[in-house]
PDB file of C-alpha atoms and ligand atoms in Angstrom:
ATOM      1  CA  MET A 152     -32.615  26.518  87.479  1.00 36.00           C
ATOM      2  CA  LEU A 153     -32.684  27.352  84.159  1.00 38.00           C
ATOM      3  CA  CYS A 154     -30.707  24.850  83.128  1.00 39.00           C
ATOM      4  CA  ALA A 155     -32.999  22.394  84.584  1.00 38.00           C
ATOM      5  CA  VAL A 156     -35.866  23.681  82.754  1.00 35.00           C
ATOM      6  CA  VAL A 157     -33.984  24.436  79.577  1.00 35.00           C
ATOM      7  CA  LEU A 158     -32.514  20.950  78.405  1.00 37.00           C
ATOM      8  CA  GLY A 159     -29.460  21.228  77.176  1.00 36.00           C
ATOM      9  CA  ALA A 160     -28.365  24.780  77.817  1.00 35.00           C
ATOM     10  CA  CYS A 161     -25.890  24.165  80.197  1.00 40.00           C
ATOM     11  CA  GLY A 162     -22.325  22.322  79.808  1.00 40.00           C
ATOM     12  CA  LYS A 163     -21.590  18.375  81.131  1.00 49.00           C
ATOM     13  CA  GLY A 164     -22.449  18.377  85.179  1.00 42.00           C
ATOM     14  CA  GLY A 165     -23.210  22.436  85.229  1.00 42.00           C
ATOM     15  CA  GLY A 166     -26.755  21.967  85.972  1.00 45.00           C
ATOM     16  CA  ASP A 167     -26.525  20.272  88.941  1.00 49.00           C
ATOM     17  CA  ALA A 168     -25.889  21.898  92.408  1.00 49.00           C
ATOM     18  CA  ALA A 169     -22.462  22.887  93.041  1.00 47.00           C
ATOM     19  CA  ALA A 170     -22.042  19.704  94.937  1.00 47.00           C
ATOM     20  CA  LYS A 171     -22.458  17.397  92.032  1.00 68.00           C
ATOM     21  CA  ALA A 172     -20.504  20.107  89.858  1.00 82.00           C
ATOM     22  CA  ASP A 173     -17.649  16.451  89.443  1.00 92.00           C
ATOM     23  CA  ALA A 174     -20.280  13.570  90.083  1.00 97.00           C
ATOM     24  CA  ILE A 175     -20.145  11.829  86.424  1.00 98.00           C
ATOM     25  CA  ARG A 176     -23.783  12.253  84.032  1.00 98.00           C
ATOM     26  CA  VAL A 177     -25.243   8.970  83.846  1.00 98.00           C
ATOM     27  CA  GLY A 178     -28.141   8.486  81.477  1.00 98.00           C
ATOM     28  CA  PHE A 179     -29.696   4.760  82.032  1.00 98.00           C
ATOM     29  CA  SER A 180     -32.777   3.920  79.752  1.00 98.00           C
ATOM     30  CA  GLN A 181     -34.026   0.348  81.963  1.00 98.00           C
ATOM     31  CA  VAL A 182     -36.161  -2.159  79.601  1.00 98.00           C
ATOM     32  CA  GLY A 183     -39.169  -2.279  82.679  1.00 98.00           C
ATOM     33  CA  ALA A 184     -40.244  -3.683  84.993  1.00 98.00           C
ATOM     34  CA  GLU A 185     -41.191  -6.741  83.732  1.00 98.00           C
ATOM     35  CA  SER A 186     -39.562  -9.503  85.596  1.00 98.00           C
ATOM     36  CA  GLU A 187     -38.203 -10.582  88.733  1.00 97.00           C
ATOM     37  CA  TRP A 188     -34.242 -10.145  86.998  1.00 98.00           C
ATOM     38  CA  ARG A 189     -35.425  -7.435  85.932  1.00 98.00           C
ATOM     39  CA  THR A 190     -36.210  -5.659  89.593  1.00 98.00           C
ATOM     40  CA  ALA A 191     -33.481  -7.009  90.795  1.00 97.00           C
ATOM     41  CA  ASN A 192     -31.101  -5.383  88.202  1.00 98.00           C
ATOM     42  CA  THR A 193     -32.765  -2.253  88.107  1.00 98.00           C
ATOM     43  CA  ARG A 194     -32.158  -2.343  92.216  1.00 98.00           C
ATOM     44  CA  SER A 195     -27.960  -3.396  91.185  1.00 97.00           C
ATOM     45  CA  VAL A 196     -27.621  -0.367  89.219  1.00 98.00           C
ATOM     46  CA  LYS A 197     -29.554   1.838  91.531  1.00 98.00           C
ATOM     47  CA  GLU A 198     -27.298   0.767  94.230  1.00 98.00           C
ATOM     48  CA  ALA A 199     -24.121   1.425  92.125  1.00 98.00           C
ATOM     49  CA  LEU A 200     -24.286   4.425  90.025  1.00 98.00           C
ATOM     50  CA  VAL A 201     -24.583   6.408  93.661  1.00 98.00           C
ATOM     51  CA  ALA A 202     -24.192  10.391  94.452  1.00 97.00           C
ATOM     52  CA  PRO A 203     -21.474  11.433  94.957  1.00 97.00           C
ATOM     53  CA  GLU A 204     -19.305  10.093  92.259  1.00 98.00           C
ATOM     54  CA  PHE A 205     -22.057   9.425  89.657  1.00 98.00           C
ATOM     55  CA  ASN A 206     -25.278  11.686  88.797  1.00 98.00           C
ATOM     56  CA  LEU A 207     -27.947   8.556  87.943  1.00 98.00           C
ATOM     57  CA  LYS A 208     -31.019   9.816  85.498  1.00 98.00           C
ATOM     58  CA  PHE A 209     -33.037   6.467  85.417  1.00 98.00           C
ATOM     59  CA  SER A 210     -35.471   5.996  82.961  1.00 98.00           C
ATOM     60  CA  ASP A 211     -38.008   2.673  82.903  1.00 98.00           C
ATOM     61  CA  ALA A 212     -39.586   1.920  78.923  1.00 98.00           C
ATOM     62  CA  GLN A 213     -41.791   0.128  79.854  1.00 98.00           C
ATOM     63  CA  GLN A 214     -40.560  -2.445  77.604  1.00 97.00           C
ATOM     64  CA  LYS A 215     -41.279  -0.377  74.694  1.00 98.00           C
ATOM     65  CA  GLN A 216     -38.234   0.377  72.353  1.00 98.00           C
ATOM     66  CA  GLU A 217     -39.790   3.872  71.687  1.00 98.00           C
ATOM     67  CA  ASN A 218     -39.463   4.930  74.932  1.00 98.00           C
ATOM     68  CA  GLN A 219     -35.943   3.772  74.835  1.00 98.00           C
ATOM     69  CA  ILE A 220     -35.419   5.935  72.044  1.00 98.00           C
ATOM     70  CA  LYS A 221     -37.048   9.490  73.503  1.00 98.00           C
ATOM     71  CA  ALA A 222     -34.906   8.541  77.061  1.00 98.00           C
ATOM     72  CA  LEU A 223     -31.869   8.656  74.955  1.00 98.00           C
ATOM     73  CA  ARG A 224     -32.351  11.339  72.968  1.00 98.00           C
ATOM     74  CA  SER A 225     -33.616  13.287  75.769  1.00 98.00           C
ATOM     75  CA  PHE A 226     -30.229  12.069  77.515  1.00 98.00           C
ATOM     76  CA  ILE A 227     -28.136  13.572  74.773  1.00 98.00           C
ATOM     77  CA  ALA A 228     -30.118  16.604  74.782  1.00 98.00           C
ATOM     78  CA  GLN A 229     -28.922  16.700  78.417  1.00 98.00           C
ATOM     79  CA  ASP A 230     -25.359  16.537  77.356  1.00 98.00           C
ATOM     80  CA  VAL A 231     -24.653  13.748  79.531  1.00 98.00           C
ATOM     81  CA  ASP A 232     -20.957  11.813  80.207  1.00 98.00           C
ATOM     82  CA  VAL A 233     -22.380   8.272  79.334  1.00 98.00           C
ATOM     83  CA  ILE A 234     -25.356   6.736  78.315  1.00 98.00           C
ATOM     84  CA  ALA A 235     -25.626   3.244  79.413  1.00 98.00           C
ATOM     85  CA  PHE A 236     -29.109   1.178  78.143  1.00 98.00           C
ATOM     86  CA  SER A 237     -30.385  -2.056  78.210  1.00 98.00           C
ATOM     87  CA  PRO A 238     -32.044  -2.662  74.446  1.00 98.00           C
ATOM     88  CA  VAL A 239     -35.453  -4.054  74.411  1.00 98.00           C
ATOM     89  CA  VAL A 240     -34.658  -5.124  71.141  1.00 98.00           C
ATOM     90  CA  GLU A 241     -31.888  -6.250  69.216  1.00 98.00           C
ATOM     91  CA  SER A 242     -32.634  -3.685  65.943  1.00 98.00           C
ATOM     92  CA  GLY A 243     -33.759  -0.078  65.291  1.00 98.00           C
ATOM     93  CA  TRP A 244     -30.957   1.362  66.769  1.00 98.00           C
ATOM     94  CA  GLU A 245     -28.512   2.866  64.276  1.00 98.00           C
ATOM     95  CA  THR A 246     -30.102   6.415  63.872  1.00 98.00           C
ATOM     96  CA  VAL A 247     -29.994   7.351  67.375  1.00 98.00           C
ATOM     97  CA  LEU A 248     -26.832   5.524  68.076  1.00 98.00           C
ATOM     98  CA  ARG A 249     -25.217   7.786  65.452  1.00 98.00           C
ATOM     99  CA  GLU A 250     -26.407  11.175  67.205  1.00 98.00           C
ATOM    100  CA  ALA A 251     -24.854   9.870  70.616  1.00 98.00           C
ATOM    101  CA  LYS A 252     -21.729   9.848  68.543  1.00 98.00           C
ATOM    102  CA  ALA A 253     -22.182  12.642  66.801  1.00 98.00           C
ATOM    103  CA  ALA A 254     -22.377  14.087  70.342  1.00 98.00           C
ATOM    104  CA  ASN A 255     -19.476  12.772  71.360  1.00 98.00           C
ATOM    105  CA  ILE A 256     -20.877  10.414  74.425  1.00 98.00           C
ATOM    106  CA  PRO A 257     -19.651   7.331  74.762  1.00 98.00           C
ATOM    107  CA  VAL A 258     -22.380   4.252  75.345  1.00 98.00           C
ATOM    108  CA  VAL A 259     -22.311   0.996  77.222  1.00 98.00           C
ATOM    109  CA  LEU A 260     -25.079  -1.371  76.588  1.00 98.00           C
ATOM    110  CA  THR A 261     -26.026  -3.598  79.319  1.00 98.00           C
ATOM    111  CA  ASP A 262     -27.518  -6.934  79.629  1.00 98.00           C
ATOM    112  CA  ARG A 263     -28.831  -6.884  76.388  1.00 98.00           C
ATOM    113  CA  ALA A 264     -27.433  -6.371  72.501  1.00 97.00           C
ATOM    114  CA  VAL A 265     -28.327  -4.657  69.693  1.00 98.00           C
ATOM    115  CA  ASP A 266     -27.447  -5.639  66.128  1.00 97.00           C
ATOM    116  CA  VAL A 267     -26.370  -2.208  64.287  1.00 97.00           C
ATOM    117  CA  SER A 268     -24.087  -2.292  61.115  1.00 96.00           C
ATOM    118  CA  ASP A 269     -20.968  -0.239  62.771  1.00 96.00           C
ATOM    119  CA  ASP A 270     -19.400  -1.102  65.793  1.00 93.00           C
ATOM    120  CA  SER A 271     -17.886   2.011  66.906  1.00 97.00           C
ATOM    121  CA  LEU A 272     -21.643   3.143  67.910  1.00 98.00           C
ATOM    122  CA  TYR A 273     -21.301   1.393  71.071  1.00 98.00           C
ATOM    123  CA  THR A 274     -18.196   1.010  73.685  1.00 98.00           C
ATOM    124  CA  THR A 275     -18.834  -2.303  75.321  1.00 98.00           C
ATOM    125  CA  LEU A 276     -21.209  -4.892  76.432  1.00 98.00           C
ATOM    126  CA  ILE A 277     -21.736  -6.119  79.608  1.00 97.00           C
ATOM    127  CA  GLY A 278     -24.120  -8.803  80.511  1.00 96.00           C
ATOM    128  CA  SER A 279     -24.534 -12.265  80.106  1.00 97.00           C
ATOM    129  CA  ASP A 280     -24.205 -15.014  76.865  1.00 97.00           C
ATOM    130  CA  PHE A 281     -27.531 -16.313  76.200  1.00 98.00           C
ATOM    131  CA  VAL A 282     -26.762 -18.492  73.467  1.00 98.00           C
ATOM    132  CA  GLU A 283     -25.133 -20.889  76.296  1.00 97.00           C
ATOM    133  CA  GLU A 284     -27.798 -20.169  78.660  1.00 98.00           C
ATOM    134  CA  GLY A 285     -29.365 -22.438  76.083  1.00 98.00           C
ATOM    135  CA  ARG A 286     -27.265 -24.740  75.492  1.00 98.00           C
ATOM    136  CA  ARG A 287     -27.320 -24.656  78.795  1.00 98.00           C
ATOM    137  CA  ALA A 288     -31.055 -25.778  79.475  1.00 98.00           C
ATOM    138  CA  ALA A 289     -31.030 -28.023  76.477  1.00 98.00           C
ATOM    139  CA  ARG A 290     -28.469 -29.876  78.200  1.00 98.00           C
ATOM    140  CA  TRP A 291     -29.431 -30.234  81.219  1.00 98.00           C
ATOM    141  CA  LEU A 292     -33.213 -31.479  78.853  1.00 97.00           C
ATOM    142  CA  LEU A 293     -30.722 -34.108  76.910  1.00 96.00           C
ATOM    143  CA  GLU A 294     -29.326 -35.459  81.009  1.00 95.00           C
ATOM    144  CA  ASP A 295     -32.337 -35.787  83.041  1.00 96.00           C
ATOM    145  CA  SER A 296     -34.231 -37.659  79.733  1.00 94.00           C
ATOM    146  CA  ALA A 297     -31.375 -40.003  79.675  1.00 91.00           C
ATOM    147  CA  SER A 298     -31.847 -40.810  83.660  1.00 89.00           C
ATOM    148  CA  ARG A 299     -35.489 -41.210  82.920  1.00 82.00           C
ATOM    149  CA  LYS A 300     -35.052 -43.313  79.347  1.00 64.00           C
ATOM    150  CA  SER A 301     -33.193 -46.093  81.917  1.00 53.00           C
ATOM    151  CA  SER A 302     -36.573 -46.163  84.294  1.00 47.00           C
ATOM    152  CA  GLY A 303     -38.536 -46.437  81.259  1.00 43.00           C
ATOM    153  CA  ALA A 304     -39.420 -43.010  79.703  1.00 50.00           C
ATOM    154  CA  ALA A 305     -37.612 -43.323  76.193  1.00 59.00           C
ATOM    155  CA  GLY A 306     -40.259 -42.216  73.800  1.00 71.00           C
ATOM    156  CA  PRO A 307     -40.719 -38.982  71.846  1.00 90.00           C
ATOM    157  CA  VAL A 308     -40.143 -35.837  73.776  1.00 95.00           C
ATOM    158  CA  ARG A 309     -42.548 -32.897  73.198  1.00 97.00           C
ATOM    159  CA  ILE A 310     -41.353 -29.451  73.915  1.00 98.00           C
ATOM    160  CA  VAL A 311     -43.319 -26.251  74.194  1.00 98.00           C
ATOM    161  CA  ASP A 312     -40.867 -23.516  74.500  1.00 98.00           C
ATOM    162  CA  LEU A 313     -42.005 -19.874  76.166  1.00 98.00           C
ATOM    163  CA  GLN A 314     -40.339 -17.031  74.212  1.00 98.00           C
ATOM    164  CA  GLY A 315     -39.275 -14.335  75.861  1.00 98.00           C
ATOM    165  CA  THR A 316     -39.931 -10.505  73.731  1.00 98.00           C
ATOM    166  CA  VAL A 317     -40.025 -10.882  70.238  1.00 98.00           C
ATOM    167  CA  GLY A 318     -36.731  -9.539  68.592  1.00 98.00           C
ATOM    168  CA  SER A 319     -34.810  -9.199  71.818  1.00 98.00           C
ATOM    169  CA  ALA A 320     -31.358 -10.860  72.228  1.00 98.00           C
ATOM    170  CA  PRO A 321     -31.658 -13.181  74.823  1.00 98.00           C
ATOM    171  CA  ALA A 322     -34.728 -14.812  72.765  1.00 98.00           C
ATOM    172  CA  ILE A 323     -33.126 -15.317  69.622  1.00 98.00           C
ATOM    173  CA  ASP A 324     -29.912 -16.487  71.272  1.00 98.00           C
ATOM    174  CA  ARG A 325     -31.626 -18.530  73.859  1.00 98.00           C
ATOM    175  CA  MET A 326     -33.871 -20.418  71.048  1.00 98.00           C
ATOM    176  CA  ALA A 327     -30.599 -20.707  69.289  1.00 98.00           C
ATOM    177  CA  GLY A 328     -28.124 -22.268  71.658  1.00 98.00           C
ATOM    178  CA  PHE A 329     -31.475 -24.496  72.513  1.00 98.00           C
ATOM    179  CA  LYS A 330     -32.080 -25.917  68.943  1.00 98.00           C
ATOM    180  CA  GLU A 331     -28.372 -26.189  69.164  1.00 98.00           C
ATOM    181  CA  VAL A 332     -27.951 -28.884  71.578  1.00 98.00           C
ATOM    182  CA  ILE A 333     -31.635 -30.645  71.522  1.00 97.00           C
ATOM    183  CA  GLY A 334     -30.612 -30.811  67.532  1.00 96.00           C
ATOM    184  CA  GLN A 335     -27.887 -33.685  68.655  1.00 94.00           C
ATOM    185  CA  ASP A 336     -30.907 -36.208  69.022  1.00 94.00           C
ATOM    186  CA  PRO A 337     -34.051 -36.233  66.763  1.00 94.00           C
ATOM    187  CA  ARG A 338     -36.235 -37.906  69.665  1.00 94.00           C
ATOM    188  CA  PHE A 339     -36.679 -34.328  70.739  1.00 96.00           C
ATOM    189  CA  ALA A 340     -39.033 -31.944  69.458  1.00 96.00           C
ATOM    190  CA  ILE A 341     -40.245 -28.540  69.658  1.00 97.00           C
ATOM    191  CA  VAL A 342     -43.964 -28.699  69.203  1.00 97.00           C
ATOM    192  CA  ARG A 343     -44.967 -25.246  69.737  1.00 98.00           C
ATOM    193  CA  SER A 344     -43.409 -21.946  70.173  1.00 98.00           C
ATOM    194  CA  GLN A 345     -44.727 -18.135  71.230  1.00 98.00           C
ATOM    195  CA  SER A 346     -43.659 -15.314  73.252  1.00 98.00           C
ATOM    196  CA  GLY A 347     -44.624 -14.960  76.665  1.00 98.00           C
ATOM    197  CA  ASP A 348     -42.786 -11.293  76.501  1.00 98.00           C
ATOM    198  CA  PHE A 349     -40.758 -12.334  79.601  1.00 98.00           C
ATOM    199  CA  THR A 350     -43.908 -12.461  82.117  1.00 98.00           C
ATOM    200  CA  ARG A 351     -45.979 -14.616  84.406  1.00 98.00           C
ATOM    201  CA  ALA A 352     -49.227 -13.190  83.300  1.00 98.00           C
ATOM    202  CA  LYS A 353     -48.479 -13.443  79.451  1.00 98.00           C
ATOM    203  CA  GLY A 354     -46.105 -17.160  80.232  1.00 98.00           C
ATOM    204  CA  LYS A 355     -49.336 -18.041  82.228  1.00 98.00           C
ATOM    205  CA  GLU A 356     -51.677 -16.665  79.032  1.00 98.00           C
ATOM    206  CA  VAL A 357     -49.599 -18.317  76.396  1.00 98.00           C
ATOM    207  CA  MET A 358     -49.074 -22.032  78.684  1.00 98.00           C
ATOM    208  CA  GLU A 359     -53.154 -22.297  78.391  1.00 98.00           C
ATOM    209  CA  ALA A 360     -53.526 -22.142  74.814  1.00 98.00           C
ATOM    210  CA  PHE A 361     -50.876 -24.871  74.274  1.00 98.00           C
ATOM    211  CA  LEU A 362     -52.479 -27.148  76.574  1.00 98.00           C
ATOM    212  CA  LYS A 363     -55.560 -26.424  74.915  1.00 98.00           C
ATOM    213  CA  ALA A 364     -53.601 -27.284  71.506  1.00 98.00           C
ATOM    214  CA  GLU A 365     -51.924 -30.212  72.583  1.00 97.00           C
ATOM    215  CA  GLY A 366     -54.389 -31.319  74.887  1.00 95.00           C
ATOM    216  CA  ARG A 367     -53.309 -32.783  78.484  1.00 89.00           C
ATOM    217  CA  ASP A 368     -50.981 -35.612  77.077  1.00 94.00           C
ATOM    218  CA  GLY A 369     -49.199 -33.962  74.362  1.00 97.00           C
ATOM    219  CA  ILE A 370     -46.671 -31.600  76.075  1.00 98.00           C
ATOM    220  CA  ASP A 371     -43.621 -33.199  77.732  1.00 97.00           C
ATOM    221  CA  VAL A 372     -41.171 -30.604  78.560  1.00 98.00           C
ATOM    222  CA  LEU A 373     -41.797 -26.907  78.928  1.00 98.00           C
ATOM    223  CA  PHE A 374     -38.643 -24.359  78.414  1.00 98.00           C
ATOM    224  CA  ALA A 375     -39.573 -21.357  79.619  1.00 98.00           C
ATOM    225  CA  HIS A 376     -37.309 -17.970  78.153  1.00 98.00           C
ATOM    226  CA  ASN A 377     -37.388 -17.104  82.262  1.00 98.00           C
ATOM    227  CA  ASP A 378     -38.080 -17.803  85.676  1.00 98.00           C
ATOM    228  CA  ASP A 379     -41.574 -15.778  85.166  1.00 98.00           C
ATOM    229  CA  MET A 380     -43.381 -17.262  82.588  1.00 98.00           C
ATOM    230  CA  ALA A 381     -42.200 -20.742  84.458  1.00 98.00           C
ATOM    231  CA  ILE A 382     -43.799 -19.615  87.241  1.00 98.00           C
ATOM    232  CA  GLY A 383     -46.777 -17.964  84.833  1.00 98.00           C
ATOM    233  CA  ALA A 384     -47.154 -21.375  83.024  1.00 98.00           C
ATOM    234  CA  ILE A 385     -46.992 -23.503  86.601  1.00 98.00           C
ATOM    235  CA  GLN A 386     -50.330 -21.922  87.710  1.00 98.00           C
ATOM    236  CA  ALA A 387     -52.083 -23.160  83.887  1.00 98.00           C
ATOM    237  CA  ILE A 388     -50.406 -26.472  84.097  1.00 98.00           C
ATOM    238  CA  GLU A 389     -51.767 -26.780  87.807  1.00 98.00           C
ATOM    239  CA  GLU A 390     -55.063 -25.773  86.916  1.00 98.00           C
ATOM    240  CA  ALA A 391     -55.288 -27.948  83.874  1.00 98.00           C
ATOM    241  CA  GLY A 392     -55.347 -30.912  86.499  1.00 97.00           C
ATOM    242  CA  LEU A 393     -51.613 -31.572  85.458  1.00 98.00           C
ATOM    243  CA  LYS A 394     -48.620 -31.799  87.823  1.00 98.00           C
ATOM    244  CA  PRO A 395     -46.010 -29.127  86.766  1.00 98.00           C
ATOM    245  CA  GLY A 396     -42.128 -30.899  87.005  1.00 98.00           C
ATOM    246  CA  GLU A 397     -43.688 -34.155  86.996  1.00 97.00           C
ATOM    247  CA  ASP A 398     -45.920 -34.845  84.269  1.00 97.00           C
ATOM    248  CA  ILE A 399     -44.999 -31.743  82.517  1.00 98.00           C
ATOM    249  CA  ARG A 400     -40.841 -31.337  83.172  1.00 98.00           C
ATOM    250  CA  ILE A 401     -39.971 -27.367  83.216  1.00 98.00           C
ATOM    251  CA  VAL A 402     -36.594 -25.949  82.683  1.00 98.00           C
ATOM    252  CA  SER A 403     -36.254 -22.425  82.915  1.00 98.00           C
ATOM    253  CA  ILE A 404     -33.317 -19.576  82.721  1.00 98.00           C
ATOM    254  CA  ASP A 405     -32.993 -16.644  85.620  1.00 98.00           C
ATOM    255  CA  GLY A 406     -32.334 -18.666  88.750  1.00 98.00           C
ATOM    256  CA  VAL A 407     -34.444 -15.926  90.673  1.00 98.00           C
ATOM    257  CA  ARG A 408     -35.883 -16.502  94.082  1.00 97.00           C
ATOM    258  CA  GLY A 409     -38.916 -17.487  92.897  1.00 97.00           C
ATOM    259  CA  ALA A 410     -37.497 -20.288  90.706  1.00 98.00           C
ATOM    260  CA  PHE A 411     -36.114 -22.072  93.999  1.00 98.00           C
ATOM    261  CA  GLU A 412     -39.283 -21.037  95.159  1.00 98.00           C
ATOM    262  CA  ALA A 413     -40.511 -23.737  92.487  1.00 98.00           C
ATOM    263  CA  MET A 414     -38.523 -25.900  92.569  1.00 98.00           C
ATOM    264  CA  LYS A 415     -38.180 -26.523  96.255  1.00 98.00           C
ATOM    265  CA  ALA A 416     -41.875 -27.750  95.746  1.00 98.00           C
ATOM    266  CA  GLY A 417     -40.962 -29.666  93.249  1.00 98.00           C
ATOM    267  CA  LYS A 418     -42.804 -27.909  90.555  1.00 98.00           C
ATOM    268  CA  LEU A 419     -39.866 -26.664  88.126  1.00 98.00           C
ATOM    269  CA  ASN A 420     -36.656 -28.930  87.642  1.00 98.00           C
ATOM    270  CA  ALA A 421     -33.989 -26.847  86.730  1.00 98.00           C
ATOM    271  CA  THR A 422     -33.145 -23.293  86.049  1.00 98.00           C
ATOM    272  CA  VAL A 423     -30.156 -21.533  84.638  1.00 98.00           C
ATOM    273  CA  GLU A 424     -28.389 -18.695  86.228  1.00 97.00           C
ATOM    274  CA  CYS A 425     -28.500 -15.335  84.337  1.00 97.00           C
ATOM    275  CA  ASN A 426     -27.190 -12.615  87.137  1.00 96.00           C
ATOM    276  CA  PRO A 427     -28.904  -9.498  86.748  1.00 97.00           C
ATOM    277  CA  LEU A 428     -26.257  -7.681  89.473  1.00 96.00           C
ATOM    278  CA  LEU A 429     -23.996  -5.875  86.669  1.00 96.00           C
ATOM    279  CA  GLY A 430     -24.221  -2.820  89.215  1.00 97.00           C
ATOM    280  CA  PRO A 431     -20.986  -2.551  90.376  1.00 95.00           C
ATOM    281  CA  GLN A 432     -19.121  -3.859  86.829  1.00 95.00           C
ATOM    282  CA  LEU A 433     -21.339  -1.073  85.318  1.00 97.00           C
ATOM    283  CA  ALA A 434     -20.532   0.972  87.330  1.00 97.00           C
ATOM    284  CA  GLN A 435     -16.241   0.336  86.857  1.00 97.00           C
ATOM    285  CA  ILE A 436     -16.639   0.503  83.279  1.00 97.00           C
ATOM    286  CA  ILE A 437     -18.682   3.715  83.838  1.00 98.00           C
ATOM    287  CA  ARG A 438     -15.723   5.146  85.411  1.00 98.00           C
ATOM    288  CA  ASP A 439     -12.863   3.803  83.228  1.00 98.00           C
ATOM    289  CA  VAL A 440     -15.139   5.335  80.460  1.00 98.00           C
ATOM    290  CA  HIS A 441     -15.282   8.594  81.254  1.00 97.00           C
ATOM    291  CA  ALA A 442     -11.838   8.600  81.883  1.00 97.00           C
ATOM    292  CA  GLY A 443     -10.556   8.100  78.830  1.00 96.00           C
ATOM    293  CA  LYS A 444      -9.346   4.002  79.530  1.00 97.00           C
ATOM    294  CA  PRO A 445      -9.827   1.311  77.291  1.00 96.00           C
ATOM    295  CA  VAL A 446     -12.497  -1.201  78.176  1.00 97.00           C
ATOM    296  CA  ALA A 447     -12.943  -4.519  76.687  1.00 97.00           C
ATOM    297  CA  ARG A 448     -15.310  -4.966  74.241  1.00 97.00           C
ATOM    298  CA  ARG A 449     -17.297  -7.565  75.687  1.00 96.00           C
ATOM    299  CA  VAL A 450     -17.854  -8.500  79.525  1.00 95.00           C
ATOM    300  CA  GLU A 451     -19.441 -11.679  80.595  1.00 90.00           C
ATOM    301  CA  VAL A 452     -20.306 -12.411  84.232  1.00 88.00           C
ATOM    302  CA  GLU A 453     -20.233 -16.376  85.945  1.00 84.00           C
ATOM    303  CA  GLU A 454     -23.292 -18.484  85.792  1.00 90.00           C
ATOM    304  CA  GLY A 455     -24.175 -21.621  86.813  1.00 91.00           C
ATOM    305  CA  VAL A 456     -27.209 -24.272  86.761  1.00 96.00           C
ATOM    306  CA  PHE A 457     -29.691 -25.298  89.909  1.00 97.00           C
ATOM    307  CA  THR A 458     -31.653 -28.655  89.733  1.00 96.00           C
ATOM    308  CA  ARG A 459     -34.876 -29.593  91.901  1.00 96.00           C
ATOM    309  CA  ASP A 460     -31.693 -31.372  94.837  1.00 95.00           C
ATOM    310  CA  GLN A 461     -30.053 -28.575  94.717  1.00 96.00           C
ATOM    311  CA  ALA A 462     -33.229 -25.427  96.178  1.00 97.00           C
ATOM    312  CA  ALA A 463     -33.756 -26.083  99.329  1.00 96.00           C
ATOM    313  CA  ALA A 464     -29.414 -25.583 100.389  1.00 96.00           C
ATOM    314  CA  GLU A 465     -29.165 -22.707  97.639  1.00 95.00           C
ATOM    315  CA  LEU A 466     -32.385 -20.591  98.590  1.00 95.00           C
ATOM    316  CA  PRO A 467     -31.083 -18.968 101.303  1.00 95.00           C
ATOM    317  CA  ASN A 468     -27.693 -17.587  99.913  1.00 93.00           C
ATOM    318  CA  ARG A 469     -29.253 -16.136  96.311  1.00 93.00           C
ATOM    319  CA  LYS A 470     -29.427 -12.805  96.358  1.00 93.00           C
ATOM    320  CA  TYR A 471     -32.154 -12.034  94.054  1.00 95.00           C
TER     321      TYR A 471
HETATM  322  O1  AHR B 262     -32.668  -9.542  79.077  1.00 58.77           O
HETATM  323  C1  AHR B 262     -32.444 -10.504  80.563  1.00 58.77           C
HETATM  324  C2  AHR B 262     -34.131 -11.026  80.524  1.00 58.77           C
HETATM  325  O2  AHR B 262     -34.224 -10.296  80.784  1.00 58.77           O
HETATM  326  C3  AHR B 262     -34.401 -11.846  81.759  1.00 58.77           C
HETATM  327  O3  AHR B 262     -33.796 -13.694  81.613  1.00 58.77           O
HETATM  328  C4  AHR B 262     -35.701 -11.826  81.764  1.00 58.77           C
HETATM  329  O4  AHR B 262     -36.433 -12.293  82.949  1.00 58.77           O
HETATM  330  C5  AHR B 262     -35.374 -10.360  81.330  1.00 58.77           C
HETATM  331  O5  AHR B 262     -36.878 -10.162  81.357  1.00 58.77           O
END
């Protein structure tokens, strides 16, 4: 009881009931609950890191870096065996990660990367290749535009870009990958770019502002850095009296159930898969790290691209 109250007063595993004495004590700091993707990711992590093998201390940062830093410090004070976290943003982690290193606690990054000068501050990163996801979205757009060209729509392509959380790895990398590919064709131009923080509500709000600024006829394509923002934007487009998926083509990222439903209804043109079901792989990495086994520095997840014509057949197979 005293151990539970005085954080850090007990050794690794010592603060828990006898039945859990051997459990691997994991502190996991999650970004928040901003999207369908995140909800599925949290569920996957919680389902994989279960007793009696694991003793999970889960903390939700509500999309704030300061909350994550506090959570990490609390895990260090509790002397957990392994810290795992999905960083809200890329920068600003050096100090707290040095504290974890000094306490001899290995850190596993899940989903998102950090930008640190010392690579030894974390053991591994398990997650998607966000640059490639951006490239895939752009490749779909080039191919779709090429097929439309033959039916007469050959003009300049004006794109609005709904970015993810400012400073986050997926927002930075998806933009870089997307720009790299559309940069190959001078007809494609990003006319507006703004963050919708990966949420439906802000996706809608920012799309309303885009429509106001560019006018009803001023936007050909929306690139949304996640499905939730695309779904919010679809509402804004409909409220403006336009047909999403037709008057404005939309490509987004994640491949959540809501996106497949929107594609089935003809309102979203394509989604690039980003797999949130990282729990089982994370559990294995934590086992290996805890056992002192070598682990790969980077563990990637396999993903695809889905279009409207595949939506109805694929919907029943979606696990998130
Ligand atoms: O880091 C992964 C991204 O975070 C997902 O694409 C987005 O939906 C989530 O909020």
